[in-house]
Short mmCIF file of C-alpha atoms in Angstrom, two decimals:
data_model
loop_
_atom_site.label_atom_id
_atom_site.label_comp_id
_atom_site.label_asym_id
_atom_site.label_seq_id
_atom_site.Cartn_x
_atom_site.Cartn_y
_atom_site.Cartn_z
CA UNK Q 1342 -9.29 204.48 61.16
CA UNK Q 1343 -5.97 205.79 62.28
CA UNK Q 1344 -5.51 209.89 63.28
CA UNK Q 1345 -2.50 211.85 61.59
CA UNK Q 1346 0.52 212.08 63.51
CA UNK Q 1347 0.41 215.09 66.34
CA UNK Q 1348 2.85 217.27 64.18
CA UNK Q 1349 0.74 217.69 61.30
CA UNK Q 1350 0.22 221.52 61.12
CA UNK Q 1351 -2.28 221.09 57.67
CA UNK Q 1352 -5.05 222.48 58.42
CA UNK Q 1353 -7.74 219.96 57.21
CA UNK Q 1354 -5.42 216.94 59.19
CA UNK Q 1355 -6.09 218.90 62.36
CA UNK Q 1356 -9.95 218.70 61.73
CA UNK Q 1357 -9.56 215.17 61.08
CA UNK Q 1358 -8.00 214.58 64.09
CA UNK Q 1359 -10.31 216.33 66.26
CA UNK Q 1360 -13.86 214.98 64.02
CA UNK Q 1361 -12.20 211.89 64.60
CA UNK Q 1362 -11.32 211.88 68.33
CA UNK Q 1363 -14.82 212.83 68.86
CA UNK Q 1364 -16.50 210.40 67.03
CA UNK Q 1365 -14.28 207.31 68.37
CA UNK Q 1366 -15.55 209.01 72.06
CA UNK Q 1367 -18.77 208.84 70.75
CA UNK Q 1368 -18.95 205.12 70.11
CA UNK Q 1369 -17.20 204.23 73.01
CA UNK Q 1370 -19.89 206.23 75.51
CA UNK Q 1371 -22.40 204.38 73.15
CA UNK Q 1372 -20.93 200.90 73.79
CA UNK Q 1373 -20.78 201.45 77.21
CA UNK Q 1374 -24.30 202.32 77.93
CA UNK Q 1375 -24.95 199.10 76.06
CA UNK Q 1376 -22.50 197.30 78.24
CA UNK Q 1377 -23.83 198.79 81.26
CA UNK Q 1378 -27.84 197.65 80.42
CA UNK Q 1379 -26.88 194.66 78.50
CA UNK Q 1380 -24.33 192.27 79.99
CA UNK Q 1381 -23.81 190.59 77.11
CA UNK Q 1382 -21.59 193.06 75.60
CA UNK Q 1383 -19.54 192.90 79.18
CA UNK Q 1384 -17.21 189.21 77.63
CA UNK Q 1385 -16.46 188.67 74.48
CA UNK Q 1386 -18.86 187.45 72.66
CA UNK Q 1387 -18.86 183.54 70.87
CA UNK Q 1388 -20.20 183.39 67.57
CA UNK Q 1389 -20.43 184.31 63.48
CA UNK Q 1390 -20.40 187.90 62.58
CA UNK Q 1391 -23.97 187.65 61.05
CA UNK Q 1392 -25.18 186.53 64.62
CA UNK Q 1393 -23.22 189.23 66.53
CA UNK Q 1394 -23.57 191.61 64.72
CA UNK Q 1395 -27.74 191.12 64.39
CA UNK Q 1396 -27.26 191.11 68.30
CA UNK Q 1397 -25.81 194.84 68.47
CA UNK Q 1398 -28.45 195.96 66.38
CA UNK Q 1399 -31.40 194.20 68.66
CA UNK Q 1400 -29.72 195.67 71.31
CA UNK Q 1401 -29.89 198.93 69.94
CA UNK Q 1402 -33.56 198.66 68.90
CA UNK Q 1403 -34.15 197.39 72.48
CA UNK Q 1404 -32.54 200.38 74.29
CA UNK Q 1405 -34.12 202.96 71.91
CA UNK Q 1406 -37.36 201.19 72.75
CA UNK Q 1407 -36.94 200.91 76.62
CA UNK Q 1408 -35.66 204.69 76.65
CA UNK Q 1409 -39.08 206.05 74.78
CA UNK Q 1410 -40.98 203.81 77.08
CA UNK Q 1411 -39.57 205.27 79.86
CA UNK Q 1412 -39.58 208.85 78.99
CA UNK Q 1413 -43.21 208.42 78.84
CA UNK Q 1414 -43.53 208.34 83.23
CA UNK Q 1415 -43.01 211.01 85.10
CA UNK Q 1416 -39.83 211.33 86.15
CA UNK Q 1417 -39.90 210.19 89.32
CA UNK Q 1418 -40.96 206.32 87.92
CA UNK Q 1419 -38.16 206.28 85.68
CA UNK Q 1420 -36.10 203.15 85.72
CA UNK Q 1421 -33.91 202.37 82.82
CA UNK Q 1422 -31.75 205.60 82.63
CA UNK Q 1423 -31.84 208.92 84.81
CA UNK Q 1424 -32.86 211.89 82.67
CA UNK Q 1425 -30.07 213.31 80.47
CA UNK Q 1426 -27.77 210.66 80.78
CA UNK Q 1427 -28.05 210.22 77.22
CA UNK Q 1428 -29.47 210.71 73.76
CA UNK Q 1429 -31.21 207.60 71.75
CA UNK Q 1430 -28.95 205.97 69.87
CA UNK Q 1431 -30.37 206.33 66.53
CA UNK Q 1432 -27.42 206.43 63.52
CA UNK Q 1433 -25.39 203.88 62.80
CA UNK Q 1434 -26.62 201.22 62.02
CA UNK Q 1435 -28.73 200.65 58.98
#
């Protein structure tokens, strides 16, 4: 998805813009918490689009997994992400 140029003074471009700025930081946070806990995502990755694309969503399921797991200890136990680093990753992928 490509933004409208910067001299776009419509009003609806401008939200666009700034839904879509948002969003595209949004995935990219995303990706790099998965990066960061699953080095797989670190190189690009060899393989058919089925396979890789399966693999994002395990990954996914995996961290949302780990992250309720780990909520569950007190705080002080915690290992796979300090507290309010992030949310669950829980849209987009279906």
């Amino acid at each position: 998805m490509r933004s409208f140029p910067d001299l776009c003074f419509d009003q609806q471009k401008r939200i666009y813009n700034y839904k879509l700025s948002c969003y595209r930081r949004l995935v990219e946070n995303t990706f790099g918490i998965l990066a960061s806990h699953f080095h797989i995502f670190g190189k690009p990755i060899i393989g058919k689009i089925e396979n890789i694309e399966s693999t994002a969503k395990a990954t996914v399921c995996l961290h949302n997994y780990l992250k309720i797991c780990d909520v569950m200890l007190p705080t002080a136990k915690r290992k796979y992400c300090p507290f309010g680093s992030l949310i669950l990753i829980i849209r987009g992928f279906s």
